[in-house]
Short mmCIF file of C-alpha atoms in Angstrom, two decimals:
data_model
loop_
_atom_site.label_atom_id
_atom_site.label_comp_id
_atom_site.label_asym_id
_atom_site.label_seq_id
_atom_site.Cartn_x
_atom_site.Cartn_y
_atom_site.Cartn_z
CA MET Y 1 -36.18 -87.87 10.69
CA PHE Y 2 -34.75 -87.04 6.89
CA LEU Y 3 -36.86 -83.99 6.75
CA ILE Y 4 -36.82 -82.59 9.67
CA ILE Y 5 -32.91 -82.62 10.02
CA LEU Y 6 -32.68 -80.97 6.26
CA PHE Y 7 -35.25 -78.37 7.31
CA LEU Y 8 -33.31 -77.34 11.01
CA PHE Y 9 -30.22 -77.29 8.90
CA CYS Y 10 -31.83 -75.09 5.77
CA PHE Y 11 -33.19 -72.85 9.04
CA LYS Y 12 -29.41 -71.90 10.83
CA VAL Y 13 -27.73 -71.40 6.84
CA SER Y 14 -30.75 -68.45 6.39
CA ALA Y 15 -29.93 -67.52 9.76
CA LEU Y 16 -26.01 -67.30 9.52
CA THR Y 17 -26.71 -65.74 6.00
CA THR Y 18 -29.28 -62.93 8.27
CA GLN Y 19 -26.63 -61.93 10.73
CA THR Y 20 -23.50 -61.50 7.91
CA VAL Y 21 -25.25 -59.14 6.13
CA LYS Y 22 -26.32 -56.94 9.47
CA ALA Y 23 -23.00 -57.05 10.39
CA ILE Y 24 -21.63 -55.52 7.35
CA ASN Y 25 -24.17 -52.91 6.94
CA GLY Y 26 -24.11 -51.73 10.54
CA ASN Y 27 -24.99 -48.32 11.67
CA LYS Y 28 -23.30 -44.58 9.99
CA PRO Y 29 -20.18 -43.40 12.60
CA GLU Y 30 -21.78 -39.70 13.75
CA PHE Y 31 -19.64 -36.28 14.18
CA VAL Y 32 -20.14 -35.34 18.19
CA ASP Y 33 -19.86 -33.21 20.49
CA ILE Y 34 -21.50 -30.07 17.81
CA GLU Y 35 -21.63 -27.31 20.59
CA ASN Y 36 -17.71 -27.59 21.03
CA ALA Y 37 -16.66 -28.42 17.68
CA SER Y 38 -18.63 -25.31 16.42
CA LYS Y 39 -16.43 -23.33 18.81
CA LYS Y 40 -13.70 -24.96 17.26
CA GLN Y 41 -14.03 -22.19 14.58
CA GLY Y 42 -12.74 -18.78 13.88
CA PHE Y 43 -10.53 -16.81 12.22
CA LYS Y 44 -6.74 -15.74 11.75
CA VAL Y 45 -5.21 -11.88 11.98
CA LEU Y 46 -1.96 -11.47 12.02
CA GLU Y 47 0.17 -14.52 13.91
CA THR Y 48 -2.90 -15.24 16.30
CA PHE Y 49 -6.07 -17.58 15.94
CA TYR Y 50 -9.67 -16.20 17.64
CA SER Y 51 -11.44 -19.05 18.40
CA GLU Y 52 -13.75 -19.14 21.51
CA SER Y 53 -12.78 -22.91 21.66
CA SER Y 54 -9.10 -20.75 22.01
CA ASN Y 55 -10.95 -18.53 24.91
CA ASN Y 56 -9.09 -14.97 23.30
CA ILE Y 57 -12.45 -14.14 22.03
CA LYS Y 58 -16.00 -15.31 23.09
CA GLY Y 59 -19.63 -15.96 20.51
CA GLU Y 60 -21.72 -12.66 22.17
CA GLU Y 61 -19.16 -10.41 23.72
CA ILE Y 62 -17.50 -7.33 20.94
CA LYS Y 63 -13.66 -7.76 20.22
CA GLU Y 64 -12.04 -5.13 18.80
CA PHE Y 65 -9.66 -4.37 16.66
CA ASP Y 66 -7.62 -1.30 14.62
CA ASN Y 67 -9.63 0.04 12.61
CA ASN Y 68 -6.75 -0.33 9.78
CA LEU Y 69 -7.76 -3.67 9.16
CA LYS Y 70 -8.80 -4.79 6.53
CA PHE Y 71 -12.03 -7.30 5.88
CA SER Y 72 -9.39 -9.86 3.71
CA ASP Y 73 -6.88 -9.29 7.12
CA PHE Y 74 -9.41 -11.64 8.93
CA LYS Y 75 -8.71 -15.52 7.58
CA VAL Y 76 -11.25 -17.53 8.59
CA ALA Y 77 -10.70 -21.24 9.77
CA LEU Y 78 -11.30 -24.55 12.01
CA LEU Y 79 -9.05 -26.21 14.21
CA ASP Y 80 -8.61 -29.46 14.13
CA LEU Y 81 -11.55 -31.90 14.55
CA ASP Y 82 -11.13 -34.82 17.53
CA VAL Y 83 -10.59 -37.67 16.21
CA GLN Y 84 -11.82 -39.22 20.13
CA SER Y 85 -14.44 -36.65 20.91
CA ASN Y 86 -15.92 -35.85 17.66
CA TYR Y 87 -15.93 -39.37 15.99
CA GLN Y 88 -18.45 -41.66 17.40
CA ASP Y 89 -19.41 -45.39 15.86
CA ALA Y 90 -22.27 -48.09 17.33
CA ASP Y 91 -20.92 -50.75 15.92
CA GLY Y 92 -17.24 -49.77 17.64
CA ASP Y 93 -15.31 -49.71 13.72
CA LYS Y 94 -12.65 -47.07 14.15
CA ILE Y 95 -11.81 -43.86 12.78
CA ARG Y 96 -10.42 -44.02 8.88
CA GLU Y 97 -6.93 -42.62 10.30
CA ALA Y 98 -6.26 -41.28 6.27
CA GLN Y 99 -8.71 -38.40 6.26
CA PRO Y 100 -10.81 -39.09 9.41
CA PHE Y 101 -13.05 -35.62 8.75
CA LYS Y 102 -14.39 -33.61 5.19
CA THR Y 103 -15.17 -29.90 6.02
CA LYS Y 104 -16.47 -27.64 4.06
CA THR Y 105 -16.38 -23.47 5.07
CA THR Y 106 -18.28 -20.39 4.02
CA TYR Y 107 -18.54 -17.13 6.04
CA ALA Y 108 -20.05 -13.61 5.97
CA TRP Y 109 -19.81 -10.45 7.49
CA GLN Y 110 -22.59 -8.46 8.46
CA ASP Y 111 -23.45 -4.67 9.56
CA ASN Y 112 -25.27 -3.81 13.34
CA GLU Y 113 -27.74 -2.83 10.73
CA GLY Y 114 -28.13 -6.89 9.56
CA ASN Y 115 -26.24 -5.22 6.23
CA GLU Y 116 -24.73 -8.02 4.30
CA ILE Y 117 -20.66 -6.81 3.51
CA LYS Y 118 -20.12 -8.29 -0.23
CA GLU Y 119 -17.54 -10.63 -1.17
CA ASP Y 120 -15.50 -6.94 -3.35
CA LYS Y 121 -15.06 -5.14 -0.62
CA ALA Y 122 -12.56 -7.33 0.54
CA GLU Y 123 -10.10 -4.80 0.44
CA THR Y 124 -11.92 -2.36 2.39
CA ILE Y 125 -10.58 -1.17 6.52
CA ILE Y 126 -13.12 -2.31 8.55
CA GLY Y 127 -13.01 1.28 10.66
CA CYS Y 128 -12.45 4.56 9.67
CA GLY Y 129 -14.73 5.79 7.17
CA SER Y 130 -16.12 2.54 6.29
CA GLY Y 131 -19.76 3.86 6.64
CA TYR Y 132 -20.46 0.19 8.86
CA SER Y 133 -21.71 0.11 11.78
CA MET Y 134 -20.59 -1.53 14.14
CA PRO Y 135 -20.50 -4.19 15.50
CA LEU Y 136 -20.18 -6.43 13.00
CA THR Y 137 -21.01 -10.22 12.46
CA LEU Y 138 -19.41 -12.74 11.37
CA THR Y 139 -20.16 -16.14 11.26
CA ILE Y 140 -18.59 -19.00 9.82
CA LYS Y 141 -20.43 -22.16 8.63
CA THR Y 142 -19.10 -25.42 8.01
CA LEU Y 143 -20.03 -28.39 6.76
CA VAL Y 144 -18.71 -31.57 8.25
CA ASN Y 145 -19.02 -35.79 7.44
CA THR Y 146 -17.07 -37.96 9.60
CA TYR Y 147 -15.66 -41.71 8.55
CA SER Y 148 -15.20 -44.76 9.61
CA GLU Y 149 -12.20 -47.14 9.03
CA LYS Y 150 -13.94 -50.56 7.07
CA GLY Y 151 -17.85 -49.84 8.68
CA ILE Y 152 -20.55 -50.48 6.19
CA PRO Y 153 -21.30 -47.53 5.30
CA ASN Y 154 -18.62 -45.61 6.18
CA GLU Y 155 -20.29 -42.05 5.56
CA SER Y 156 -22.14 -40.46 8.58
CA ASP Y 157 -24.87 -38.11 8.07
CA SER Y 158 -23.80 -34.23 6.70
CA VAL Y 159 -23.35 -32.19 10.17
CA GLU Y 160 -23.62 -28.23 10.07
CA LEU Y 161 -21.53 -26.33 13.07
CA ILE Y 162 -22.36 -22.21 12.94
CA LYS Y 163 -20.46 -19.46 15.16
CA SER Y 164 -20.50 -15.99 15.36
CA TYR Y 165 -17.92 -13.52 16.27
CA LYS Y 166 -18.94 -9.30 17.36
CA ILE Y 167 -16.16 -7.45 15.81
CA ALA Y 168 -15.84 -4.04 16.14
CA ALA Y 169 -13.06 -1.64 15.06
CA LYS Y 170 -11.61 -0.09 17.53
CA SER Y 171 -13.81 3.83 18.54
CA GLU Y 172 -11.09 6.87 17.50
CA LEU Y 173 -11.87 10.17 16.03
CA CYS Y 174 -10.24 9.95 12.04
CA TYR Y 175 -10.30 12.60 9.59
CA ALA Y 176 -11.78 15.91 9.56
CA LYS Y 177 -13.38 15.80 6.33
CA PRO Y 178 -14.32 19.31 4.46
CA TYR Y 179 -17.47 19.53 2.71
CA ALA Y 180 -15.83 19.93 -0.26
CA THR Y 181 -14.25 16.91 -0.06
CA GLU Y 182 -17.63 14.83 -0.01
CA VAL Y 183 -19.55 16.38 -2.75
CA VAL Y 184 -16.55 17.66 -5.77
CA PRO Y 185 -15.31 14.20 -4.78
CA THR Y 186 -13.13 15.25 -8.32
CA ASN Y 187 -11.20 17.76 -7.73
CA GLN Y 188 -9.41 17.78 -4.60
CA TRP Y 189 -6.03 18.98 -5.21
CA VAL Y 190 -4.59 20.38 -8.85
CA GLY Y 191 -1.09 19.50 -10.72
CA ILE Y 192 0.64 21.80 -13.67
CA ASN Y 193 1.36 19.57 -16.32
CA PRO Y 194 4.08 20.71 -18.29
CA ASP Y 195 1.78 22.18 -21.47
CA ASP Y 196 0.20 24.95 -18.17
CA SER Y 197 -3.12 22.97 -17.98
CA TYR Y 198 -4.95 21.98 -15.25
CA SER Y 199 -4.59 17.84 -13.65
CA TRP Y 200 -7.25 17.09 -10.86
CA ASN Y 201 -6.43 14.42 -8.45
CA ASP Y 202 -3.03 13.14 -10.21
CA PRO Y 203 -1.20 10.09 -8.46
CA LYS Y 204 1.89 12.76 -10.31
CA PHE Y 205 1.11 15.54 -8.83
CA ILE Y 206 0.58 14.90 -5.41
CA LEU Y 207 4.51 16.54 -3.93
CA ARG Y 208 4.25 20.57 -3.89
CA ASN Y 209 5.33 21.82 -7.12
CA PRO Y 210 8.32 24.70 -6.01
CA ASN Y 211 7.20 27.50 -9.06
CA ASN Y 212 3.79 26.58 -9.33
CA GLY Y 213 2.27 24.68 -6.77
CA GLY Y 214 -0.05 21.69 -5.93
CA GLY Y 215 -0.31 18.99 -4.64
CA TYR Y 216 -0.81 17.64 -0.94
CA SER Y 217 0.74 17.65 2.49
CA ASN Y 218 0.97 14.87 4.79
CA ASP Y 219 -1.49 15.64 6.71
CA TYR Y 220 -3.91 15.32 4.42
CA VAL Y 221 -5.36 12.15 2.66
CA PRO Y 222 -7.66 11.62 -0.06
CA ASN Y 223 -11.61 11.19 -0.43
CA LEU Y 224 -11.19 11.47 3.88
CA GLY Y 225 -9.76 14.31 4.78
CA TYR Y 226 -7.45 16.01 7.22
CA LYS Y 227 -5.93 13.89 9.40
CA ILE Y 228 -6.98 14.40 13.35
CA ASN Y 229 -3.30 14.84 14.87
CA PRO Y 230 -1.64 16.10 11.69
CA LYS Y 231 2.22 16.61 11.67
CA GLU Y 232 3.16 19.46 9.07
CA SER Y 233 0.68 22.06 11.07
CA LEU Y 234 2.88 22.67 14.25
CA GLY Y 235 0.15 21.75 16.04
CA LYS Y 236 -2.98 23.26 14.73
CA LYS Y 237 -5.70 21.35 13.45
CA PHE Y 238 -8.13 21.56 10.92
CA PRO Y 239 -9.84 24.38 10.10
CA THR Y 240 -7.25 27.42 10.82
CA THR Y 241 -9.93 29.69 8.98
CA GLY Y 242 -13.68 29.79 7.89
CA PHE Y 243 -16.31 31.72 6.61
CA PRO Y 244 -19.74 31.45 6.92
CA GLY Y 245 -21.29 28.00 6.17
CA ALA Y 246 -17.86 26.79 5.72
CA LYS Y 247 -18.97 22.64 6.65
CA PHE Y 248 -17.06 20.24 7.86
CA GLN Y 249 -17.23 16.22 8.68
CA LEU Y 250 -15.55 14.63 12.31
CA VAL Y 251 -15.47 11.18 10.43
CA MET Y 252 -14.86 8.28 13.04
CA THR Y 253 -14.44 4.86 12.96
CA GLY Y 254 -17.68 2.86 11.02
CA ALA Y 255 -20.51 4.30 11.39
CA GLN Y 256 -21.16 7.92 11.39
CA THR Y 257 -24.95 6.71 13.03
CA ASP Y 258 -22.74 4.86 16.00
CA TYR Y 259 -21.87 8.10 18.24
CA GLU Y 260 -24.10 11.34 19.43
CA PHE Y 261 -22.28 14.26 18.48
CA SER Y 262 -22.82 17.47 20.44
CA ILE Y 263 -21.37 20.83 20.91
CA ALA Y 264 -19.25 21.00 24.73
CA ALA Y 265 -17.51 25.03 23.90
CA SER Y 266 -19.14 26.86 20.95
CA PRO Y 267 -17.77 30.58 22.13
CA GLY Y 268 -20.20 33.29 20.60
CA ASP Y 269 -22.63 30.08 19.51
CA LYS Y 270 -21.50 30.54 15.47
CA VAL Y 271 -20.72 26.72 14.80
CA SER Y 272 -24.15 24.07 14.14
CA ILE Y 273 -23.58 20.50 14.24
CA ASP Y 274 -25.83 17.58 13.08
CA LYS Y 275 -26.46 13.83 14.01
CA LYS Y 276 -24.00 12.57 11.79
CA GLY Y 277 -21.36 15.01 12.97
CA TYR Y 278 -20.76 17.55 10.35
CA ILE Y 279 -19.79 20.75 11.91
CA THR Y 280 -21.14 24.13 9.95
CA LEU Y 281 -19.71 27.76 11.54
CA ASN Y 282 -22.17 29.93 10.88
CA ASP Y 283 -20.45 32.59 12.18
CA LYS Y 284 -16.88 33.68 13.42
CA PRO Y 285 -16.55 31.59 16.29
CA THR Y 286 -14.69 34.09 19.07
CA GLY Y 287 -12.46 31.42 20.13
CA PRO Y 288 -11.61 27.69 19.93
CA VAL Y 289 -14.54 25.20 19.78
CA THR Y 290 -15.17 21.91 21.37
CA ILE Y 291 -16.69 19.25 19.77
CA LEU Y 292 -17.80 16.18 21.60
CA ALA Y 293 -18.63 12.74 19.86
CA LYS Y 294 -19.84 9.61 22.37
CA LEU Y 295 -20.26 5.95 21.55
CA ILE Y 296 -23.43 5.07 22.28
CA ARG Y 297 -22.46 1.08 22.56
CA ASN Y 298 -20.26 2.36 24.90
CA ASN Y 299 -20.97 6.30 27.24
CA ASN Y 300 -17.85 5.50 28.73
CA ILE Y 301 -15.93 6.63 25.71
CA ILE Y 302 -16.09 10.10 24.15
CA HIS Y 303 -13.97 12.35 22.10
CA GLU Y 304 -12.68 15.64 21.90
CA TYR Y 305 -12.03 16.97 19.07
CA THR Y 306 -11.21 21.39 19.58
CA PHE Y 307 -9.90 23.20 16.22
CA ASN Y 308 -9.54 27.07 16.60
CA ALA Y 309 -11.26 28.61 12.84
CA THR Y 310 -10.59 32.39 14.12
CA SER Y 311 -7.41 33.39 12.44
CA ILE Y 312 -8.83 33.99 9.27
CA TRP Y 313 -11.83 35.01 9.20
CA VAL Y 314 -13.49 35.85 5.49
CA ILE Y 315 -16.82 36.61 4.61
CA PRO Y 316 -17.62 36.68 -0.10
CA TYR Y 317 -19.82 38.49 -2.07
CA TYR Y 318 -21.67 37.30 -4.01
CA GLN Y 319 -21.48 40.12 -7.04
CA SER Y 320 -18.94 41.57 -10.13
CA VAL Y 321 -17.22 44.11 -9.27
CA THR Y 322 -14.44 46.99 -9.96
CA PHE Y 323 -11.58 47.31 -7.26
CA GLU Y 324 -12.19 50.47 -6.08
CA GLU Y 325 -16.15 49.26 -6.03
CA ALA Y 326 -14.11 45.85 -3.40
CA GLU Y 327 -12.57 48.77 -1.29
CA LYS Y 328 -15.83 50.35 -0.26
CA ILE Y 329 -17.50 47.45 0.92
CA CYS Y 330 -14.87 45.22 2.63
CA GLY Y 331 -14.64 49.36 4.39
CA GLY Y 332 -11.34 50.38 3.57
CA ARG Y 333 -8.77 47.73 1.53
CA ASN Y 334 -6.85 47.08 5.35
CA LYS Y 335 -9.75 45.33 5.44
CA MET Y 336 -9.17 43.24 2.39
CA LEU Y 337 -7.44 39.91 1.89
CA THR Y 338 -3.58 39.89 0.43
CA ILE Y 339 -2.87 36.96 -1.49
CA LYS Y 340 -1.55 35.05 1.08
CA GLU Y 341 -4.41 34.72 3.17
CA LEU Y 342 -5.50 33.60 1.04
CA THR Y 343 -3.89 30.72 -1.33
CA ASN Y 344 -0.16 29.28 -0.79
CA SER Y 345 0.02 29.24 -4.78
CA PRO Y 346 4.32 29.94 -5.32
CA ARG Y 347 3.37 32.88 -7.09
CA ALA Y 348 1.31 34.27 -3.53
CA TYR Y 349 5.41 34.88 -2.68
CA ASP Y 350 6.33 36.29 -6.13
CA PHE Y 351 3.49 38.12 -6.93
CA TYR Y 352 5.05 40.59 -8.43
CA ASN Y 353 7.25 38.95 -11.21
CA LEU Y 354 4.77 39.35 -13.61
CA HIS Y 355 6.44 37.62 -16.49
CA SER Y 356 7.83 34.32 -14.65
CA GLU Y 357 6.44 31.22 -17.00
CA SER Y 358 7.78 29.33 -14.52
CA HIS Y 359 4.26 30.67 -12.23
CA ARG Y 360 1.96 31.32 -15.03
CA SER Y 361 -0.16 29.06 -13.73
CA ASN Y 362 -0.19 28.12 -10.25
CA GLY Y 363 -2.32 26.79 -7.79
CA TYR Y 364 -2.65 25.72 -3.92
CA THR Y 365 -1.08 23.05 -2.55
CA ARG Y 366 -3.74 21.23 0.51
CA LYS Y 367 -2.86 22.19 3.33
CA ILE Y 368 -3.47 22.78 6.95
CA GLY Y 369 -3.06 26.59 8.02
CA ASP Y 370 -1.70 28.23 5.31
CA SER Y 371 -4.50 29.97 3.35
CA VAL Y 372 -8.55 29.95 3.06
CA PHE Y 373 -8.86 28.16 -0.10
CA ALA Y 374 -5.43 25.81 0.49
CA GLU Y 375 -7.43 24.38 4.19
CA TRP Y 376 -10.76 24.27 2.16
CA GLY Y 377 -9.86 23.11 -1.02
CA TRP Y 378 -13.14 24.02 -3.88
CA VAL Y 379 -14.15 26.92 -2.64
CA THR Y 380 -17.68 27.82 -4.36
CA LYS Y 381 -20.93 27.14 -3.72
CA GLN Y 382 -20.97 23.96 -4.81
CA GLY Y 383 -18.44 23.08 -2.53
CA TYR Y 384 -20.18 24.27 0.62
CA PRO Y 385 -24.15 25.27 -0.71
CA ASP Y 386 -24.88 26.84 2.81
CA SER Y 387 -22.04 30.01 1.80
CA ASN Y 388 -21.42 32.86 -0.43
CA TRP Y 389 -19.08 31.84 -3.03
CA ARG Y 390 -20.17 31.66 -6.45
CA GLU Y 391 -20.90 28.67 -8.44
CA ASN Y 392 -17.65 27.64 -10.24
CA ALA Y 393 -17.88 28.47 -14.10
CA ILE Y 394 -14.33 27.34 -15.19
CA GLU Y 395 -15.18 25.36 -18.59
CA GLY Y 396 -15.03 29.38 -20.64
CA ALA Y 397 -16.43 33.11 -20.45
CA PRO Y 398 -17.50 34.53 -18.24
CA PHE Y 399 -15.04 33.10 -14.77
CA LEU Y 400 -17.24 34.20 -11.95
CA GLY Y 401 -14.61 32.46 -9.12
CA ARG Y 402 -12.00 35.67 -9.13
CA TYR Y 403 -11.27 37.37 -5.60
CA TRP Y 404 -9.87 40.61 -5.28
CA THR Y 405 -6.88 40.80 -2.87
CA ASN Y 406 -5.20 44.24 -1.34
CA GLU Y 407 -2.61 43.96 -3.44
CA ILE Y 408 -1.65 46.69 -6.29
CA ASN Y 409 1.68 46.01 -8.61
CA LYS Y 410 4.29 48.06 -6.85
CA ASN Y 411 6.33 48.56 -10.07
CA ASP Y 412 3.25 49.31 -12.25
CA SER Y 413 -0.15 50.74 -10.77
CA ASN Y 414 -2.55 50.06 -12.80
CA TYR Y 415 -2.31 45.83 -12.10
CA GLY Y 416 -3.53 44.05 -8.99
CA PHE Y 417 -4.58 40.83 -8.41
CA VAL Y 418 -6.64 38.50 -7.88
CA ILE Y 419 -7.27 34.58 -6.61
CA HIS Y 420 -9.51 31.99 -7.54
CA SER Y 421 -11.18 30.00 -5.11
CA HIS Y 422 -11.57 27.03 -6.35
CA ASP Y 423 -7.59 26.32 -7.00
CA GLY Y 424 -5.88 29.17 -5.26
CA PHE Y 425 -4.76 30.83 -8.50
CA VAL Y 426 -2.66 33.72 -8.41
CA GLY Y 427 -3.79 36.44 -11.66
CA VAL Y 428 -2.22 39.54 -12.19
CA TYR Y 429 -5.25 41.44 -12.64
CA TYR Y 430 -5.74 45.09 -15.29
CA PHE Y 431 -7.49 47.73 -13.73
CA ASP Y 432 -9.03 49.00 -16.47
CA GLU Y 433 -8.52 47.02 -19.96
CA ASP Y 434 -11.23 44.86 -20.73
CA ASN Y 435 -11.69 41.14 -21.83
CA ILE Y 436 -7.78 40.21 -22.00
CA ASN Y 437 -8.21 36.85 -23.32
CA HIS Y 438 -11.08 35.25 -22.12
CA TYR Y 439 -11.53 36.81 -18.45
CA PRO Y 440 -13.94 40.04 -18.55
CA SER Y 441 -11.04 42.15 -16.70
CA ARG Y 442 -11.75 45.34 -14.40
CA ILE Y 443 -14.29 43.23 -12.51
CA ALA Y 444 -14.01 40.58 -9.71
CA ASN Y 445 -15.75 38.90 -6.09
CA PRO Y 446 -15.18 41.56 -3.88
CA VAL Y 447 -14.14 39.54 -0.09
CA CYS Y 448 -13.79 40.51 2.82
CA LYS Y 449 -12.01 40.27 7.19
CA ASN Y 450 -13.74 39.95 9.22
#
């Protein structure tokens, strides 16, 4: 009888010990309602937080934003998780109050072609000239754990929340970009140093010097071209001048391949356009030209750009000749260009002051509507490969990028004037003497009016 009683007592103790261990080593807490929690992932732009749970953006719909925003302006975040709807514990253990959830969030950007946009592009704007095909995809991932207050174990398994949003820059026409800006980006605007030497793309010379010129107007944006809606040109849009082989691009928000380009009006049928929005002036149009850019993902969005490149149309010749020969090639002196038609250098307005130290070195100011070289920039065969301009050779003699004007000095008929096509420099030129400095005098290139 004693043995039986002892056995029963031992069994009860053993059972109690097993039950006690099971109570302590219970079930892990769980993170639940994953779908709704994923929708709480979003981003803040300015003062607004966007997420699907906030009902101001949907995962599969394209949300448009200002095209001047940078990637860094999208601040990825996660709304507060809910201690009731996102927590579950089979043992009834309460959620930890001090830190109910632990999260780690990462995100990645891709363009519409699946190309990853690296972190070093954070300060790049998403729209005008970015080159990224729209819409962009922002994918946010958050690794979450939840915790009970006293349960063992008190940490849940990790759960990954994933949410993607489609983001696009608002579709716009942004810039009209001269081709030389793209192919010779290091030589967009000129500046004159105190020692009479030249500097290119120097921020010190953004503003026009009243004596020497240089710089650019507020309508020109370095690396991008002229604004679509310029302010300083009195309503005139680039280009107002032209020559055979002149080329520019209509720069859009996002990628050029997001658009379908076409010509709506081209009097004389002298203009062509390719699938990336490059417009080539093959010959002088007889009136305003209108270009259409249709957004492929939404054919209801069509942008229109009209320009008139007929105010000054020039035909350059690739040969070195005397003034008299240039006059014959053009068909008369009245068919040659004035200084002001070729450049807006200050010397174009004071070209008889032969000995002015303040005008010795001079150049154009990048501006719409003033002159051929000022509008188009680095006007050489390099800048406009389909044209008949000279290839520039500014590093030494013989310098070939000089073009005759129709002006003859009123005080001394032995002097005429030439313009450098790459920088708009106005030079005094002696008709009869050879080898003044390192420039072979007497000869320059003809450029004629049409």
